[in-house]
Amino acid sequence: MGLIEGSRKLAQRTMTWQSKDDVIAEKVFDFFSSRGFPSTKGLRGRGPGDYHYRKFESMVAGVKAVEIKVSRGGSSGWQTSAGGSIGGTIGGTIGNLSKALGPQRVKIEYILVQKEGGFLGKGKESKRFEFNLNADEYINDELRVKDEAVFQKLLSGHLKTLGFPTE
């Protein structure tokens, strides 16, 4: 990848503040909504612990809700210095540039809630499933899904692993 191409990609990500994990989160949430799971609430965190979270009601016996959290995995993504700016030193800037342009790992966590907890979730019973993927395999540099059918098949596989009907 040339310096100009890398600079263009970095500028695009900086202007939109959107990254491949954002696109994946939207697609996962849309997939569950399209399968008839009503969404009850969602959160979005920004910064070093960047994540997307949404809770869906379940229509499957024995599962009260499905909580989904999509987050960046590994060291990809923006890292900021204590001053809040990207980089701070030449070495830091180069490190941040390589992290922003490198492959982005995304973690998708599904939590099947079987029993809601009381105060602060005490007594909550749930099963956790975690899937990791390389976002570059599914999302292009224009932040669009490369092959919608392949991505839908991946999510259908997640649904099947969770024990839900895929149709």
PDB file of C-alpha atoms in Angstrom:
ATOM      1  CA  MET A   1       0.000   0.000   0.000  1.00  0.00           C
ATOM      2  CA  GLY A   2       1.418   3.334  -1.015  1.00  0.00           C
ATOM      3  CA  LEU A   3       1.743   6.296   1.297  1.00  0.00           C
ATOM      4  CA  ILE A   4      -0.859   8.282  -0.656  1.00  0.00           C
ATOM      5  CA  GLU A   5      -3.363   5.409  -0.584  1.00  0.00           C
ATOM      6  CA  GLY A   6      -2.741   4.937   3.141  1.00  0.00           C
ATOM      7  CA  SER A   7      -3.197   8.653   3.758  1.00  0.00           C
ATOM      8  CA  ARG A   8      -6.472   8.630   1.834  1.00  0.00           C
ATOM      9  CA  LYS A   9      -7.819   5.758   3.948  1.00  0.00           C
ATOM     10  CA  LEU A  10      -6.717   7.448   7.159  1.00  0.00           C
ATOM     11  CA  ALA A  11      -8.366  10.724   6.108  1.00  0.00           C
ATOM     12  CA  GLN A  12     -11.602   8.889   5.278  1.00  0.00           C
ATOM     13  CA  ARG A  13     -11.700   7.230   8.699  1.00  0.00           C
ATOM     14  CA  THR A  14     -10.853  10.488  10.449  1.00  0.00           C
ATOM     15  CA  MET A  15     -13.582  12.457   8.664  1.00  0.00           C
ATOM     16  CA  THR A  16     -16.359   9.957   9.292  1.00  0.00           C
ATOM     17  CA  TRP A  17     -15.122   8.554  12.619  1.00  0.00           C
ATOM     18  CA  GLN A  18     -16.698   5.354  11.352  1.00  0.00           C
ATOM     19  CA  SER A  19     -14.771   2.146  11.079  1.00  0.00           C
ATOM     20  CA  LYS A  20     -15.368  -1.418  10.000  1.00  0.00           C
ATOM     21  CA  ASP A  21     -16.545  -2.489  13.456  1.00  0.00           C
ATOM     22  CA  ASP A  22     -19.290   0.167  13.221  1.00  0.00           C
ATOM     23  CA  VAL A  23     -20.504  -1.350   9.942  1.00  0.00           C
ATOM     24  CA  ILE A  24     -20.389  -4.882  11.355  1.00  0.00           C
ATOM     25  CA  ALA A  25     -22.367  -3.813  14.445  1.00  0.00           C
ATOM     26  CA  GLU A  26     -25.059  -2.214  12.268  1.00  0.00           C
ATOM     27  CA  LYS A  27     -25.281  -5.345  10.113  1.00  0.00           C
ATOM     28  CA  VAL A  28     -25.487  -7.705  13.122  1.00  0.00           C
ATOM     29  CA  PHE A  29     -28.215  -5.606  14.763  1.00  0.00           C
ATOM     30  CA  ASP A  30     -30.146  -5.324  11.467  1.00  0.00           C
ATOM     31  CA  PHE A  31     -29.857  -9.098  10.993  1.00  0.00           C
ATOM     32  CA  PHE A  32     -31.412  -9.815  14.396  1.00  0.00           C
ATOM     33  CA  SER A  33     -34.146  -7.219  13.846  1.00  0.00           C
ATOM     34  CA  SER A  34     -34.984  -8.757  10.467  1.00  0.00           C
ATOM     35  CA  ARG A  35     -35.375 -12.156  12.167  1.00  0.00           C
ATOM     36  CA  GLY A  36     -38.124 -10.786  14.418  1.00  0.00           C
ATOM     37  CA  PHE A  37     -36.120 -10.008  17.550  1.00  0.00           C
ATOM     38  CA  PRO A  38     -37.430  -6.709  18.986  1.00  0.00           C
ATOM     39  CA  SER A  39     -34.648  -4.445  20.199  1.00  0.00           C
ATOM     40  CA  THR A  40     -35.104  -3.005  23.664  1.00  0.00           C
ATOM     41  CA  LYS A  41     -32.082  -0.764  24.113  1.00  0.00           C
ATOM     42  CA  GLY A  42     -28.657   0.023  22.766  1.00  0.00           C
ATOM     43  CA  LEU A  43     -25.454   1.720  23.816  1.00  0.00           C
ATOM     44  CA  ARG A  44     -22.342   2.888  22.053  1.00  0.00           C
ATOM     45  CA  GLY A  45     -19.004   3.505  23.702  1.00  0.00           C
ATOM     46  CA  ARG A  46     -16.173   5.473  22.175  1.00  0.00           C
ATOM     47  CA  GLY A  47     -12.486   5.544  22.936  1.00  0.00           C
ATOM     48  CA  PRO A  48     -10.024   2.757  23.710  1.00  0.00           C
ATOM     49  CA  GLY A  49     -12.884   0.423  24.731  1.00  0.00           C
ATOM     50  CA  ASP A  50     -14.927   1.131  21.582  1.00  0.00           C
ATOM     51  CA  TYR A  51     -18.050  -1.052  21.487  1.00  0.00           C
ATOM     52  CA  HIS A  52     -21.663  -1.295  20.326  1.00  0.00           C
ATOM     53  CA  TYR A  53     -24.294  -2.977  22.504  1.00  0.00           C
ATOM     54  CA  ARG A  54     -27.930  -3.841  21.987  1.00  0.00           C
ATOM     55  CA  LYS A  55     -30.397  -6.005  23.882  1.00  0.00           C
ATOM     56  CA  PHE A  56     -33.025  -7.977  21.971  1.00  0.00           C
ATOM     57  CA  GLU A  57     -36.095  -9.708  23.350  1.00  0.00           C
ATOM     58  CA  SER A  58     -36.162 -13.436  22.626  1.00  0.00           C
ATOM     59  CA  MET A  59     -39.104 -15.424  21.343  1.00  0.00           C
ATOM     60  CA  VAL A  60     -37.397 -18.763  22.020  1.00  0.00           C
ATOM     61  CA  ALA A  61     -38.411 -20.773  25.094  1.00  0.00           C
ATOM     62  CA  GLY A  62     -35.823 -20.675  27.861  1.00  0.00           C
ATOM     63  CA  VAL A  63     -34.128 -17.502  26.625  1.00  0.00           C
ATOM     64  CA  LYS A  64     -35.470 -14.174  27.900  1.00  0.00           C
ATOM     65  CA  ALA A  65     -33.138 -11.897  25.944  1.00  0.00           C
ATOM     66  CA  VAL A  66     -30.129 -11.824  23.647  1.00  0.00           C
ATOM     67  CA  GLU A  67     -27.499  -9.211  24.454  1.00  0.00           C
ATOM     68  CA  ILE A  68     -25.073  -8.461  21.645  1.00  0.00           C
ATOM     69  CA  LYS A  69     -21.819  -6.568  22.019  1.00  0.00           C
ATOM     70  CA  VAL A  70     -19.591  -5.778  19.037  1.00  0.00           C
ATOM     71  CA  SER A  71     -16.143  -4.420  19.826  1.00  0.00           C
ATOM     72  CA  ARG A  72     -12.750  -3.961  18.283  1.00  0.00           C
ATOM     73  CA  GLY A  73     -10.364  -6.732  19.114  1.00  0.00           C
ATOM     74  CA  GLY A  74      -6.591  -6.745  19.363  1.00  0.00           C
ATOM     75  CA  SER A  75      -4.690  -3.520  18.922  1.00  0.00           C
ATOM     76  CA  SER A  76      -6.464  -2.153  15.842  1.00  0.00           C
ATOM     77  CA  GLY A  77      -8.215   1.178  16.017  1.00  0.00           C
ATOM     78  CA  TRP A  78      -7.383   4.617  17.309  1.00  0.00           C
ATOM     79  CA  GLN A  79      -5.106   5.088  20.266  1.00  0.00           C
ATOM     80  CA  THR A  80      -4.897   8.567  21.738  1.00  0.00           C
ATOM     81  CA  SER A  81      -2.219  10.158  23.851  1.00  0.00           C
ATOM     82  CA  ALA A  82      -2.960  11.618  27.280  1.00  0.00           C
ATOM     83  CA  GLY A  83      -3.507  14.996  25.642  1.00  0.00           C
ATOM     84  CA  GLY A  84      -6.336  13.613  23.556  1.00  0.00           C
ATOM     85  CA  SER A  85      -4.644  14.057  20.194  1.00  0.00           C
ATOM     86  CA  ILE A  86      -3.676  11.200  17.940  1.00  0.00           C
ATOM     87  CA  GLY A  87      -0.028  10.370  18.340  1.00  0.00           C
ATOM     88  CA  GLY A  88       2.089  12.843  20.246  1.00  0.00           C
ATOM     89  CA  THR A  89       5.497  11.746  18.961  1.00  0.00           C
ATOM     90  CA  ILE A  90       6.772  10.599  15.603  1.00  0.00           C
ATOM     91  CA  GLY A  91       6.959   7.008  16.861  1.00  0.00           C
ATOM     92  CA  GLY A  92       3.500   7.253  18.392  1.00  0.00           C
ATOM     93  CA  THR A  93       2.059   8.702  15.205  1.00  0.00           C
ATOM     94  CA  ILE A  94       3.563   5.936  13.077  1.00  0.00           C
ATOM     95  CA  GLY A  95       2.262   3.326  15.512  1.00  0.00           C
ATOM     96  CA  ASN A  96      -1.217   4.843  15.454  1.00  0.00           C
ATOM     97  CA  LEU A  97      -1.155   5.075  11.659  1.00  0.00           C
ATOM     98  CA  SER A  98      -0.258   1.386  11.323  1.00  0.00           C
ATOM     99  CA  LYS A  99      -2.980   0.433  13.811  1.00  0.00           C
ATOM    100  CA  ALA A 100      -5.567   2.509  11.952  1.00  0.00           C
ATOM    101  CA  LEU A 101      -4.603   1.059   8.578  1.00  0.00           C
ATOM    102  CA  GLY A 102      -3.860  -2.508   9.669  1.00  0.00           C
ATOM    103  CA  PRO A 103      -6.322  -5.393   9.709  1.00  0.00           C
ATOM    104  CA  GLN A 104      -9.145  -4.752  12.128  1.00  0.00           C
ATOM    105  CA  ARG A 105     -10.173  -7.617  14.381  1.00  0.00           C
ATOM    106  CA  VAL A 106     -13.762  -7.510  15.581  1.00  0.00           C
ATOM    107  CA  LYS A 107     -15.255  -9.467  18.460  1.00  0.00           C
ATOM    108  CA  ILE A 108     -18.968 -10.277  18.485  1.00  0.00           C
ATOM    109  CA  GLU A 109     -20.304 -11.435  21.849  1.00  0.00           C
ATOM    110  CA  TYR A 110     -23.749 -12.972  22.251  1.00  0.00           C
ATOM    111  CA  ILE A 111     -25.146 -13.358  25.756  1.00  0.00           C
ATOM    112  CA  LEU A 112     -28.239 -15.531  26.038  1.00  0.00           C
ATOM    113  CA  VAL A 113     -30.049 -14.386  29.174  1.00  0.00           C
ATOM    114  CA  GLN A 114     -32.017 -17.232  30.733  1.00  0.00           C
ATOM    115  CA  LYS A 115     -32.884 -15.434  33.973  1.00  0.00           C
ATOM    116  CA  GLU A 116     -32.764 -11.690  34.512  1.00  0.00           C
ATOM    117  CA  GLY A 117     -30.847 -10.560  37.554  1.00  0.00           C
ATOM    118  CA  GLY A 118     -31.917  -8.254  40.312  1.00  0.00           C
ATOM    119  CA  PHE A 119     -30.006  -5.223  41.541  1.00  0.00           C
ATOM    120  CA  LEU A 120     -26.766  -4.826  39.511  1.00  0.00           C
ATOM    121  CA  GLY A 121     -27.505  -8.079  37.691  1.00  0.00           C
ATOM    122  CA  LYS A 122     -27.155 -10.205  40.805  1.00  0.00           C
ATOM    123  CA  GLY A 123     -28.641 -13.652  40.153  1.00  0.00           C
ATOM    124  CA  LYS A 124     -28.525 -13.272  36.365  1.00  0.00           C
ATOM    125  CA  GLU A 125     -28.147 -16.577  34.527  1.00  0.00           C
ATOM    126  CA  SER A 126     -26.743 -16.519  31.023  1.00  0.00           C
ATOM    127  CA  LYS A 127     -24.609 -18.280  28.429  1.00  0.00           C
ATOM    128  CA  ARG A 128     -21.919 -16.395  26.544  1.00  0.00           C
ATOM    129  CA  PHE A 129     -20.758 -17.041  22.986  1.00  0.00           C
ATOM    130  CA  GLU A 130     -17.879 -15.173  21.373  1.00  0.00           C
ATOM    131  CA  PHE A 131     -16.889 -14.957  17.713  1.00  0.00           C
ATOM    132  CA  ASN A 132     -13.803 -13.161  16.368  1.00  0.00           C
ATOM    133  CA  LEU A 133     -13.343 -12.141  12.768  1.00  0.00           C
ATOM    134  CA  ASN A 134     -11.104 -10.104  10.535  1.00  0.00           C
ATOM    135  CA  ALA A 135     -13.256  -7.170   9.431  1.00  0.00           C
ATOM    136  CA  ASP A 136     -11.154  -6.732   6.279  1.00  0.00           C
ATOM    137  CA  GLU A 137     -12.487 -10.061   4.968  1.00  0.00           C
ATOM    138  CA  TYR A 138     -16.075  -8.787   5.035  1.00  0.00           C
ATOM    139  CA  ILE A 139     -15.954  -4.962   4.826  1.00  0.00           C
ATOM    140  CA  ASN A 140     -14.209  -2.993   2.068  1.00  0.00           C
ATOM    141  CA  ASP A 141     -12.319   0.285   2.423  1.00  0.00           C
ATOM    142  CA  GLU A 142     -15.445   2.260   1.478  1.00  0.00           C
ATOM    143  CA  LEU A 143     -17.068   0.742   4.606  1.00  0.00           C
ATOM    144  CA  ARG A 144     -19.503  -1.468   2.682  1.00  0.00           C
ATOM    145  CA  VAL A 145     -20.057  -5.216   2.953  1.00  0.00           C
ATOM    146  CA  LYS A 146     -18.009  -6.958   0.246  1.00  0.00           C
ATOM    147  CA  ASP A 147     -20.419  -9.879  -0.281  1.00  0.00           C
ATOM    148  CA  GLU A 148     -23.790  -9.596   1.447  1.00  0.00           C
ATOM    149  CA  ALA A 149     -24.643 -13.292   0.899  1.00  0.00           C
ATOM    150  CA  VAL A 150     -21.408 -14.443   2.560  1.00  0.00           C
ATOM    151  CA  PHE A 151     -21.943 -12.109   5.520  1.00  0.00           C
ATOM    152  CA  GLN A 152     -25.573 -13.237   5.940  1.00  0.00           C
ATOM    153  CA  LYS A 153     -24.392 -16.863   5.885  1.00  0.00           C
ATOM    154  CA  LEU A 154     -21.855 -16.051   8.618  1.00  0.00           C
ATOM    155  CA  LEU A 155     -24.578 -14.503  10.801  1.00  0.00           C
ATOM    156  CA  SER A 156     -26.928 -17.421  10.115  1.00  0.00           C
ATOM    157  CA  GLY A 157     -24.148 -19.690  11.379  1.00  0.00           C
ATOM    158  CA  HIS A 158     -23.954 -17.616  14.564  1.00  0.00           C
ATOM    159  CA  LEU A 159     -27.735 -17.918  14.980  1.00  0.00           C
ATOM    160  CA  LYS A 160     -27.555 -21.692  14.530  1.00  0.00           C
ATOM    161  CA  THR A 161     -24.698 -21.980  17.070  1.00  0.00           C
ATOM    162  CA  LEU A 162     -26.813 -20.018  19.560  1.00  0.00           C
ATOM    163  CA  GLY A 163     -29.603 -22.573  19.110  1.00  0.00           C
ATOM    164  CA  PHE A 164     -32.077 -20.349  17.269  1.00  0.00           C
ATOM    165  CA  PRO A 165     -33.909 -21.313  14.079  1.00  0.00           C
ATOM    166  CA  THR A 166     -32.181 -19.865  11.018  1.00  0.00           C
ATOM    167  CA  GLU A 167     -35.334 -19.290   8.967  1.00  0.00           C
TER     168      GLU A 167
END
